[in-house]
Amino acid sequence: MKTPKNFRFLLLLTLVMALFLAACAGGSNDTDKDDSSKVDEGANNEGTSEGAAGGDLVIAVLSDAATLDPHTATDVPSAAVLTNILEGLIKKDQDGTIIPSLAKSWEAIDDTTWEFKLQEGIKFHDGEDFNAEVVKKNFDRILDPEVAAPRAFLFEVISNIEVVDEHTVRLITEYPFAPLLSHLNHPVGVMVSPKLIDADYAAMKEGKNPGAIISEGPIGTGFFEFESWTPGSQVELVKNENYWGTPAHLNKVTFKVIPESGTRAAELETGYSHLIEPVQPNEVAGIEGTDNSVDVTVGSSLSYIGFNIEKKPFDDVRVRQAISMLVNQEEILEGIYDGFGIPAVGPLAPGVFGHNETMKPLSYDPEAAKALLKEAGFEDGFKTTIWTNDNPQRMDTAILLQQELKQANIEVDIEVMEWGAYLDKTGNGEHDMFILGLSNPVGDADYFLTQLFHSSNMGVSGNRTYYENPEVDRILDEARQEIDETKRLELYDQVQELLIEEAPMVYIHHQAYLTGVSQKVSGYWINDSGHYKLQDIQLVE
């Protein structure tokens, strides 16, 4: 990891901003000094102070949720809120191990049947009972074509949901499906109150969009309950006083939308926010110089530059390869991300099933790129646009790409969009090039590769490059039906070799999630998909 050279300037600037904001607000942040190291590599931020029950936690975030309907959500900001309200049958602990949640146990009855024994006596926040019929109702909704859930492909292999008794349910698949348990960990696979689902269907009959009612006030079984949402401003959660498991310590959590990174840093310094995410890489040293810390968790996500393959000239693989060779990955990682994260060779991150560290990328090679463009008939270049949302690193990457492509006479206009509009427009295929990322809460190649590259998922379902290759589709379909792990890995190797060669996107890096953590916070962690885990947080003095 790289330490920013402008440490002193950043520290001075941070302190000046902190004093200014504190003076304006008439408040102060009088806290005891802590001389321990401030960069916390994925730890729990557990100190020696005694944790207190209660308190209101404020998290300053870059982007608002796009929707609060978990079954139709596709973005990390939405999931980061919803995973603290709703629960699925299983979950993963901090080590990535699958553990019980609403299902207390499970077993494979045969190659295509999984039986789940459910926890008993659980109620939703609205008082509705959780049982096997509710599990069926939720999966039926996820798979309902009328709802058109973008992540329905996660569970499309399920051919039948059988209610055995009140607390036993069986998921029957069309064929043996190795990653089913991993897929159940995805945020889309959570349980929504049956009463709320009925209300949402009733609204659909009156012409409202799927999820319109659920998104206004999601109701789950989780340790926090939804309180309010002011779009573009904040989401508020309150403690579930009747939680069936270990209750949360906090009374309330507020996700406060603050797009400006400097303002988020000042919020942490002055104590108005307890967590800020993301911290910009060049702000890490400044936060290290205070009483607060930075949690660094390397994720399983991928940041990438995508092409719209349905538009010329990106339908020509030589153009895509050439632009890939004009992207200086090292300059992006070191110059923009300050060394935080891991360079991507292909789409899969280390630790994800299917990753192969021996894959060879399309390396930075401007001269070879120019030769490819000449061969494709674009020796004199062309004009294009690249879209991004208001993520600072993505905007900086767009600027760097704009400069790099000039050497090949490619003129690039940059357009920055609001998050929701950005997802809509790229999902509709209106773009030329775009910068985006995808997290991998499943931890398996099937979810990631099928979502990004299978032709059945073009558009909002995840394949925003509009990439279509029958051979890739065939191999992906075969791999998800293969039980033998060795054979599955061989199939995913074949797919990744094709994807590197055909370059539907430029694979940039697997990001590190940087969270600014107040010295008053204990028990915080973020998973490798960027979802905040708030159940164990305590505010300490």
Coordinates of C-alpha atoms in Angstrom, one line a residue:
M1 CA 0.0 0.0 0.0
K2 CA 1.2 3.5 -0.8
T3 CA 1.3 6.4 1.6
P4 CA 0.3 9.7 0.1
K5 CA 3.1 12.2 -0.4
N6 CA 1.0 15.2 0.5
F7 CA 0.4 13.9 4.1
R8 CA 1.2 17.2 5.9
F9 CA -1.0 19.3 3.5
L10 CA -3.9 16.9 3.9
L11 CA -3.6 16.8 7.7
L12 CA -3.5 20.6 7.9
L13 CA -6.4 20.9 5.5
T14 CA -8.4 18.4 7.5
L15 CA -7.8 20.2 10.8
V16 CA -8.7 23.6 9.3
M17 CA -11.9 22.2 7.9
A18 CA -12.7 20.5 11.2
L19 CA -12.2 23.7 13.2
F20 CA -14.3 25.7 10.7
L21 CA -17.2 23.2 10.9
A22 CA -17.0 22.9 14.6
A23 CA -17.1 26.6 15.0
C24 CA -20.1 26.9 12.7
A25 CA -21.9 24.2 14.6
G26 CA -20.9 25.4 18.0
G27 CA -19.8 21.9 18.9
S28 CA -16.5 20.1 19.7
N29 CA -15.1 16.7 19.7
D30 CA -13.2 16.3 23.0
T31 CA -11.9 12.8 23.1
D32 CA -9.0 10.9 24.7
K33 CA -5.9 10.4 22.6
D34 CA -5.1 6.9 21.3
D35 CA -1.5 6.3 20.2
S36 CA -2.3 2.9 18.6
S37 CA -1.9 2.4 14.8
K38 CA -4.8 3.9 12.9
V39 CA -4.9 1.8 9.7
D40 CA -6.9 -1.3 10.7
E41 CA -6.6 -4.1 8.1
G42 CA -10.1 -5.5 8.3
A43 CA -10.2 -5.8 12.1
N44 CA -13.2 -5.3 14.4
N45 CA -11.9 -2.0 15.7
E46 CA -12.2 -3.4 19.2
G47 CA -10.5 -1.2 21.8
T48 CA -10.1 -1.5 25.5
S49 CA -13.0 0.9 26.2
E50 CA -16.2 -0.5 27.7
G51 CA -19.0 -0.6 25.1
A52 CA -22.3 1.0 26.1
A53 CA -25.7 -0.2 25.1
G54 CA -27.8 2.2 23.0
G55 CA -26.8 5.3 21.1
D56 CA -27.4 6.6 17.6
L57 CA -24.9 5.8 14.9
V58 CA -24.4 8.1 11.9
I59 CA -22.8 6.7 8.7
A60 CA -21.8 9.3 6.0
V61 CA -22.0 7.6 2.6
L62 CA -21.2 8.6 -0.9
S63 CA -24.4 7.4 -2.6
D64 CA -28.1 6.9 -1.7
A65 CA -29.9 3.6 -2.1
A66 CA -31.4 3.2 -5.5
T67 CA -34.3 1.2 -4.1
L68 CA -35.3 -0.5 -0.8
D69 CA -36.9 -3.5 -2.5
P70 CA -34.3 -6.2 -1.9
H71 CA -35.6 -8.4 -4.6
T72 CA -35.2 -5.8 -7.4
A73 CA -32.1 -4.0 -6.0
T74 CA -28.8 -4.4 -8.0
D75 CA -26.5 -1.9 -6.3
V76 CA -24.2 -1.9 -3.2
P77 CA -25.6 1.3 -1.6
S78 CA -29.0 -0.4 -1.5
A79 CA -27.8 -3.7 -0.2
A80 CA -25.6 -2.1 2.4
V81 CA -28.8 -0.7 4.1
L82 CA -31.1 -3.7 3.4
T83 CA -28.8 -6.4 4.9
N84 CA -29.3 -4.8 8.3
I85 CA -33.1 -5.0 8.0
L86 CA -33.8 -8.3 6.2
E87 CA -32.4 -11.8 6.5
G88 CA -32.1 -14.9 4.4
L89 CA -32.0 -18.6 5.1
I90 CA -28.2 -18.6 5.6
K91 CA -25.5 -16.0 5.9
K92 CA -21.7 -15.7 6.0
D93 CA -19.7 -14.8 9.0
Q94 CA -16.6 -12.5 9.0
D95 CA -14.4 -15.4 7.9
G96 CA -16.7 -16.1 4.9
T97 CA -18.1 -19.3 6.3
I98 CA -21.7 -20.1 5.6
I99 CA -23.7 -20.3 8.9
P100 CA -27.4 -20.5 9.9
S101 CA -29.7 -17.5 9.8
L102 CA -33.5 -18.0 9.3
A103 CA -32.7 -21.7 8.6
K104 CA -31.2 -23.4 11.5
S105 CA -30.0 -26.4 9.5
W106 CA -30.0 -27.9 6.0
E107 CA -29.1 -31.1 4.1
A108 CA -29.0 -32.4 0.6
I109 CA -31.8 -35.0 0.3
D110 CA -30.5 -36.0 -3.1
D111 CA -28.6 -34.4 -6.0
T112 CA -31.4 -31.9 -6.7
T113 CA -33.2 -31.5 -3.4
W114 CA -32.1 -29.3 -0.4
E115 CA -34.2 -29.4 2.8
F116 CA -34.1 -26.5 5.2
K117 CA -35.2 -26.6 8.8
L118 CA -36.4 -23.1 9.8
Q119 CA -36.0 -21.2 13.0
E120 CA -39.3 -21.2 15.0
G121 CA -41.2 -18.4 16.7
I122 CA -39.8 -15.6 14.4
K123 CA -41.9 -12.7 13.5
F124 CA -41.5 -9.9 11.0
H125 CA -41.4 -6.3 12.1
D126 CA -45.1 -6.0 11.3
G127 CA -46.0 -9.0 13.5
E128 CA -46.4 -11.5 10.6
D129 CA -45.1 -15.0 11.2
F130 CA -42.1 -16.4 9.5
N131 CA -42.6 -19.9 8.2
A132 CA -42.2 -22.2 5.2
E133 CA -45.1 -20.7 3.3
V134 CA -43.3 -17.3 3.6
V135 CA -40.1 -18.8 2.1
K136 CA -42.1 -20.1 -0.8
K137 CA -43.9 -16.7 -1.3
N138 CA -40.6 -14.8 -1.4
F139 CA -38.9 -17.1 -3.9
D140 CA -42.0 -17.2 -6.0
R141 CA -41.8 -13.4 -6.1
I142 CA -38.1 -13.3 -7.0
L143 CA -38.8 -15.7 -9.9
D144 CA -42.0 -14.0 -11.0
P145 CA -41.6 -12.6 -14.6
E146 CA -44.1 -9.9 -13.7
V147 CA -41.7 -8.6 -11.0
A148 CA -38.8 -9.1 -13.4
A149 CA -36.2 -9.2 -10.6
P150 CA -32.8 -8.4 -12.3
R151 CA -31.1 -11.1 -10.1
A152 CA -33.7 -13.8 -10.7
F153 CA -31.1 -15.8 -12.5
L154 CA -29.5 -16.6 -9.2
F155 CA -32.4 -18.9 -8.4
E156 CA -33.8 -19.7 -11.8
V157 CA -32.5 -23.3 -11.4
I158 CA -35.1 -23.8 -8.7
S159 CA -38.0 -25.7 -10.3
N160 CA -40.1 -26.2 -7.2
I161 CA -40.4 -24.9 -3.6
E162 CA -42.0 -27.5 -1.5
V163 CA -43.6 -26.7 1.9
V164 CA -43.1 -29.9 3.9
D165 CA -44.5 -28.5 7.1
E166 CA -44.7 -25.1 8.9
H167 CA -40.9 -25.1 9.6
T168 CA -39.5 -27.3 6.8
V169 CA -39.1 -26.3 3.2
R170 CA -37.4 -28.0 0.3
L171 CA -35.8 -26.3 -2.7
I172 CA -35.8 -28.6 -5.7
T173 CA -33.5 -27.7 -8.7
E174 CA -33.7 -28.7 -12.3
Y175 CA -30.3 -30.2 -12.1
P176 CA -27.5 -30.6 -9.5
F177 CA -26.4 -27.1 -8.8
A178 CA -23.2 -26.8 -6.8
P179 CA -23.3 -23.1 -5.8
L180 CA -26.9 -23.0 -4.5
L181 CA -25.9 -22.4 -0.8
S182 CA -23.6 -19.6 -1.9
H183 CA -26.4 -18.0 -4.0
L184 CA -28.7 -18.0 -0.9
N185 CA -26.2 -15.6 0.7
H186 CA -26.9 -13.0 -1.9
P187 CA -28.8 -9.9 -0.6
V188 CA -31.6 -10.6 -3.1
G189 CA -32.4 -13.9 -1.3
V190 CA -33.8 -12.3 1.8
M191 CA -37.3 -12.7 3.3
V192 CA -39.9 -9.9 3.0
S193 CA -43.1 -9.8 5.1
P194 CA -45.8 -11.7 3.3
K195 CA -48.3 -8.9 4.1
L196 CA -46.0 -6.4 2.4
I197 CA -45.6 -8.7 -0.7
D198 CA -49.4 -8.9 -1.0
A199 CA -49.7 -5.1 -0.8
D200 CA -47.0 -4.7 -3.5
Y201 CA -48.9 -7.1 -5.8
A202 CA -52.1 -5.2 -5.2
A203 CA -50.3 -1.9 -6.2
M204 CA -49.0 -3.6 -9.4
K205 CA -52.6 -4.3 -10.4
E206 CA -53.3 -0.6 -10.0
G207 CA -50.4 0.2 -12.4
K208 CA -47.5 0.8 -10.0
N209 CA -44.1 -0.6 -10.7
P210 CA -43.0 -3.8 -8.9
G211 CA -41.4 -3.0 -5.6
A212 CA -43.1 0.5 -5.3
I213 CA -44.7 -0.4 -2.0
I214 CA -41.9 -2.5 -0.6
S215 CA -39.4 0.2 -1.4
E216 CA -41.4 2.8 0.6
G217 CA -40.9 0.7 3.8
P218 CA -39.1 -2.7 3.7
I219 CA -40.2 -5.1 6.4
G220 CA -38.0 -8.0 7.4
T221 CA -37.0 -10.0 10.4
G222 CA -33.6 -8.3 11.0
F223 CA -32.0 -6.7 14.1
F224 CA -32.9 -3.2 12.7
E225 CA -36.3 -2.0 11.5
F226 CA -36.9 0.6 8.7
E227 CA -37.9 4.0 10.1
S228 CA -37.7 6.5 7.2
W229 CA -36.1 7.3 3.9
T230 CA -35.7 10.8 2.5
P231 CA -34.3 10.1 -1.0
G232 CA -31.1 11.9 -1.7
S233 CA -30.7 12.7 1.9
Q234 CA -30.8 9.9 4.5
V235 CA -32.2 6.5 5.5
E236 CA -33.0 5.9 9.2
L237 CA -33.2 2.5 11.0
V238 CA -34.2 1.8 14.5
K239 CA -33.5 -1.2 16.8
N240 CA -35.8 -4.2 16.6
E241 CA -36.6 -4.5 20.3
N242 CA -38.2 -8.0 19.6
Y243 CA -35.4 -9.5 17.6
W244 CA -35.3 -13.3 17.7
G245 CA -31.5 -13.5 17.9
T246 CA -28.7 -11.5 19.5
P247 CA -30.1 -7.9 19.4
A248 CA -28.2 -4.9 18.1
H249 CA -26.6 -2.6 20.7
L250 CA -27.5 0.6 18.9
N251 CA -30.8 2.3 19.2
K252 CA -30.7 4.0 15.8
V253 CA -28.6 4.1 12.6
T254 CA -28.7 7.0 10.1
F255 CA -27.2 6.6 6.6
K256 CA -26.5 10.2 5.7
V257 CA -25.8 10.9 2.0
I258 CA -22.8 13.2 1.6
P259 CA -21.4 13.1 -2.0
E260 CA -18.4 15.3 -1.2
S261 CA -15.4 13.3 0.2
G262 CA -13.9 16.3 2.0
T263 CA -17.2 16.9 3.8
R264 CA -17.4 13.3 4.9
A265 CA -13.9 13.4 6.3
A266 CA -14.7 16.6 8.2
E267 CA -17.9 14.9 9.5
L268 CA -15.7 12.1 11.0
E269 CA -13.1 14.5 12.4
T270 CA -15.7 16.7 14.1
G271 CA -17.7 13.7 15.4
Y272 CA -20.9 14.4 13.5
S273 CA -20.5 11.0 11.8
H274 CA -19.1 7.8 13.3
L275 CA -18.4 6.0 10.1
I276 CA -17.6 7.4 6.7
E277 CA -17.5 5.3 3.5
P278 CA -15.7 5.5 1.2
V279 CA -12.6 7.2 2.4
Q280 CA -10.7 8.5 -0.6
P281 CA -7.2 6.9 -0.8
N282 CA -5.5 10.3 -0.5
E283 CA -7.4 11.0 2.7
V284 CA -6.1 8.0 4.6
A285 CA -3.0 9.7 5.9
G286 CA -5.0 12.7 7.2
I287 CA -7.3 10.4 9.1
E288 CA -4.4 8.5 10.5
G289 CA -3.1 11.7 12.0
T290 CA -6.3 12.0 14.2
D291 CA -7.8 9.9 16.9
N292 CA -9.8 8.0 14.4
S293 CA -8.8 5.0 12.2
V294 CA -9.3 3.6 8.7
D295 CA -10.6 0.1 8.2
V296 CA -9.1 -1.5 5.1
T297 CA -10.9 -4.6 3.7
V298 CA -9.9 -6.0 0.4
G299 CA -13.0 -6.9 -1.5
S300 CA -14.1 -9.6 -4.0
S301 CA -15.5 -6.9 -6.3
L302 CA -14.2 -5.9 -9.7
S303 CA -13.8 -2.3 -11.0
Y304 CA -13.9 -2.1 -14.8
I305 CA -14.2 0.0 -17.9
G306 CA -17.0 -1.5 -20.1
F307 CA -17.7 -1.1 -23.8
N308 CA -21.1 -1.2 -25.4
I309 CA -20.5 -3.9 -27.9
E310 CA -23.7 -3.2 -29.8
K311 CA -22.3 0.1 -30.9
K312 CA -19.5 0.7 -33.4
P313 CA -16.6 0.7 -33.2
F314 CA -16.7 -1.5 -30.1
D315 CA -18.2 -4.3 -32.0
D316 CA -14.7 -4.9 -33.3
V317 CA -12.6 -7.0 -30.9
R318 CA -9.4 -5.3 -32.2
V319 CA -10.7 -1.9 -31.0
R320 CA -11.6 -3.3 -27.6
Q321 CA -8.2 -5.0 -27.3
A322 CA -6.4 -1.8 -28.4
I323 CA -8.1 0.3 -25.7
S324 CA -7.4 -2.4 -23.1
M325 CA -3.7 -2.0 -24.1
L326 CA -3.9 1.8 -23.8
V327 CA -5.1 1.6 -20.1
N328 CA -2.2 1.9 -17.7
Q329 CA -3.4 -0.3 -14.9
E330 CA -0.5 0.4 -12.6
E331 CA -1.0 4.2 -13.0
I332 CA -4.6 3.9 -12.1
L333 CA -3.9 1.7 -9.0
E334 CA -1.0 3.7 -7.7
G335 CA -1.9 7.2 -8.9
I336 CA -5.6 7.1 -8.2
Y337 CA -6.1 4.4 -5.6
D338 CA -2.8 5.1 -3.8
G339 CA -2.0 1.4 -4.0
F340 CA -5.1 0.2 -2.2
G341 CA -6.5 -2.9 -3.9
I342 CA -5.3 -5.7 -6.1
P343 CA -4.6 -5.4 -9.9
A344 CA -7.2 -7.5 -11.9
V345 CA -6.0 -10.0 -14.5
G346 CA -9.5 -11.0 -15.4
P347 CA -12.9 -10.7 -13.9
L348 CA -12.5 -12.9 -10.8
A349 CA -10.8 -11.8 -7.6
P350 CA -8.5 -14.0 -5.5
G351 CA -10.5 -16.0 -3.0
V352 CA -13.5 -16.4 -5.4
F353 CA -14.1 -20.0 -6.6
G354 CA -12.8 -20.1 -10.2
H355 CA -10.0 -17.5 -9.8
N356 CA -6.8 -18.6 -11.6
E357 CA -3.7 -16.6 -10.7
T358 CA -1.9 -17.9 -13.8
M359 CA -4.1 -16.1 -16.3
K360 CA -2.3 -13.6 -18.6
P361 CA -3.8 -10.2 -19.1
L362 CA -3.8 -7.9 -22.1
S363 CA -0.8 -5.8 -20.9
Y364 CA -0.2 -2.0 -21.3
D365 CA 1.3 -1.7 -24.8
P366 CA 0.5 1.6 -26.7
E367 CA 2.4 0.6 -29.8
A368 CA 0.6 -2.7 -30.2
A369 CA -2.6 -0.9 -29.5
K370 CA -1.9 1.5 -32.4
A371 CA -1.2 -1.3 -34.7
L372 CA -4.5 -3.0 -33.8
L373 CA -6.4 0.2 -34.5
K374 CA -4.7 0.6 -37.8
E375 CA -5.6 -2.9 -38.7
A376 CA -9.2 -2.2 -37.7
G377 CA -9.3 0.9 -39.9
F378 CA -9.0 3.5 -37.1
E379 CA -5.5 4.7 -37.6
D380 CA -6.8 8.3 -37.4
G381 CA -8.8 7.5 -34.3
F382 CA -12.5 8.3 -33.6
K383 CA -14.7 10.2 -31.2
T384 CA -16.6 8.5 -28.3
T385 CA -17.9 9.2 -24.8
I386 CA -17.3 7.6 -21.4
W387 CA -19.9 7.7 -18.6
T388 CA -19.3 7.5 -14.9
N389 CA -21.2 8.3 -11.7
D390 CA -19.8 10.8 -9.2
N391 CA -17.4 8.4 -7.6
P392 CA -14.1 10.4 -7.4
Q393 CA -11.9 7.5 -8.4
R394 CA -14.1 6.7 -11.4
M395 CA -14.1 10.3 -12.5
D396 CA -10.3 10.4 -12.2
T397 CA -10.0 7.1 -14.1
A398 CA -12.2 8.7 -16.9
I399 CA -9.8 11.7 -17.0
L400 CA -6.7 9.4 -17.1
L401 CA -8.3 7.3 -19.9
Q402 CA -9.2 10.4 -21.8
Q403 CA -5.5 11.4 -21.8
E404 CA -4.2 7.9 -22.6
L405 CA -6.5 7.5 -25.6
K406 CA -5.3 10.8 -27.1
Q407 CA -2.0 9.1 -28.1
A408 CA -4.1 6.9 -30.4
N409 CA -6.1 9.9 -31.7
I410 CA -9.2 8.8 -29.9
E411 CA -11.2 11.8 -28.6
V412 CA -13.2 11.1 -25.5
D413 CA -15.9 13.2 -23.9
I414 CA -16.7 12.5 -20.2
E415 CA -20.2 12.6 -18.8
V416 CA -20.8 12.3 -15.0
M417 CA -24.3 11.2 -13.9
E418 CA -26.3 10.8 -10.7
W419 CA -26.2 7.2 -9.5
G420 CA -29.8 6.2 -10.2
A421 CA -29.8 7.7 -13.7
Y422 CA -26.5 6.1 -14.4
L423 CA -27.8 2.6 -13.6
D424 CA -30.9 3.2 -15.7
K425 CA -29.1 4.5 -18.8
T426 CA -26.3 1.9 -18.8
G427 CA -29.0 -0.8 -18.2
N428 CA -30.8 0.5 -21.3
G429 CA -27.7 0.4 -23.4
E430 CA -27.5 4.1 -24.1
H431 CA -23.7 4.4 -23.5
D432 CA -20.6 4.0 -25.5
M433 CA -18.1 3.3 -22.7
F434 CA -18.7 3.4 -19.0
I435 CA -16.9 2.8 -15.7
L436 CA -18.5 0.6 -13.1
G437 CA -17.9 -2.2 -10.6
L438 CA -19.6 -5.3 -9.3
S439 CA -19.4 -7.0 -5.9
N440 CA -19.5 -10.7 -5.4
P441 CA -21.4 -11.6 -2.2
V442 CA -21.8 -15.2 -3.5
G443 CA -18.0 -15.9 -3.8
D444 CA -18.5 -18.2 -6.7
A445 CA -17.6 -17.8 -10.4
D446 CA -21.1 -18.7 -11.6
Y447 CA -22.8 -15.6 -10.1
F448 CA -20.1 -13.2 -11.3
L449 CA -19.5 -14.5 -14.8
T450 CA -23.1 -15.4 -15.6
Q451 CA -24.3 -11.9 -14.5
L452 CA -21.6 -10.0 -16.4
F453 CA -21.2 -12.0 -19.6
H454 CA -24.1 -14.4 -20.3
S455 CA -26.3 -13.1 -23.1
S456 CA -29.5 -13.8 -21.1
N457 CA -28.5 -11.1 -18.7
M458 CA -28.0 -8.2 -21.1
G459 CA -29.0 -4.8 -19.6
V460 CA -30.1 -4.2 -16.0
S461 CA -29.5 -7.8 -15.0
G462 CA -25.7 -7.1 -15.2
N463 CA -24.4 -7.6 -18.7
R464 CA -24.2 -3.8 -19.5
T465 CA -21.5 -4.4 -22.2
Y466 CA -24.1 -6.3 -24.2
Y467 CA -21.6 -9.0 -24.8
E468 CA -22.9 -12.1 -26.6
N469 CA -20.8 -15.2 -27.3
P470 CA -22.6 -18.6 -27.8
E471 CA -19.5 -20.4 -26.7
V472 CA -19.2 -18.5 -23.5
D473 CA -22.9 -19.1 -22.8
R474 CA -22.5 -22.8 -23.4
I475 CA -19.5 -23.1 -21.1
L476 CA -21.2 -21.1 -18.4
D477 CA -24.3 -23.2 -18.6
E478 CA -22.3 -26.4 -18.5
A479 CA -20.2 -25.2 -15.5
R480 CA -23.2 -24.4 -13.3
Q481 CA -24.5 -27.9 -13.8
E482 CA -21.2 -29.6 -13.1
I483 CA -20.8 -31.0 -9.6
D484 CA -17.1 -32.0 -9.9
E485 CA -15.1 -29.0 -8.6
T486 CA -12.0 -29.9 -10.8
K487 CA -14.1 -30.0 -13.9
R488 CA -15.9 -26.7 -12.9
L489 CA -12.6 -25.0 -12.5
E490 CA -11.4 -26.2 -15.9
L491 CA -14.6 -24.8 -17.5
Y492 CA -14.1 -21.4 -15.8
D493 CA -10.5 -21.3 -17.0
Q494 CA -11.8 -21.7 -20.5
V495 CA -14.3 -18.8 -20.0
Q496 CA -11.8 -16.5 -18.5
E497 CA -9.3 -17.1 -21.3
L498 CA -12.0 -16.2 -23.8
L499 CA -13.1 -13.1 -21.8
I500 CA -9.5 -11.8 -21.6
E501 CA -9.0 -12.3 -25.3
E502 CA -12.3 -10.8 -26.4
A503 CA -12.0 -7.9 -24.0
P504 CA -15.7 -6.9 -23.5
M505 CA -14.3 -4.7 -20.7
V506 CA -11.0 -3.5 -19.3
Y507 CA -10.4 -5.3 -15.9
I508 CA -8.9 -2.7 -13.6
H509 CA -8.7 -3.9 -10.0
H510 CA -10.3 -5.5 -7.1
Q511 CA -10.9 -2.7 -4.7
A512 CA -10.2 -2.3 -1.0
Y513 CA -13.1 -0.8 1.0
L514 CA -11.8 2.1 3.0
T515 CA -14.0 3.1 6.0
G516 CA -13.2 5.9 8.3
V517 CA -14.0 4.7 11.8
S518 CA -14.5 7.0 14.9
Q519 CA -12.5 6.1 18.0
K520 CA -15.9 5.8 19.6
V521 CA -16.9 2.8 17.5
S522 CA -16.3 -0.8 18.5
G523 CA -17.4 -4.0 16.6
Y524 CA -17.6 -2.6 13.1
W525 CA -16.8 -4.7 10.0
I526 CA -17.6 -4.6 6.3
N527 CA -17.8 -7.8 4.2
D528 CA -15.9 -8.3 1.0
S529 CA -18.9 -7.0 -1.0
G530 CA -19.1 -3.6 0.7
H531 CA -22.0 -4.3 3.0
Y532 CA -21.9 -2.8 6.5
K533 CA -22.3 -5.2 9.4
L534 CA -23.8 -3.2 12.2
Q535 CA -25.3 -5.7 14.6
D536 CA -22.3 -5.8 16.9
I537 CA -21.4 -2.1 16.9
Q538 CA -21.1 -0.4 20.2
L539 CA -20.4 3.3 20.9
V540 CA -17.6 3.5 23.5
E541 CA -16.4 6.4 25.6

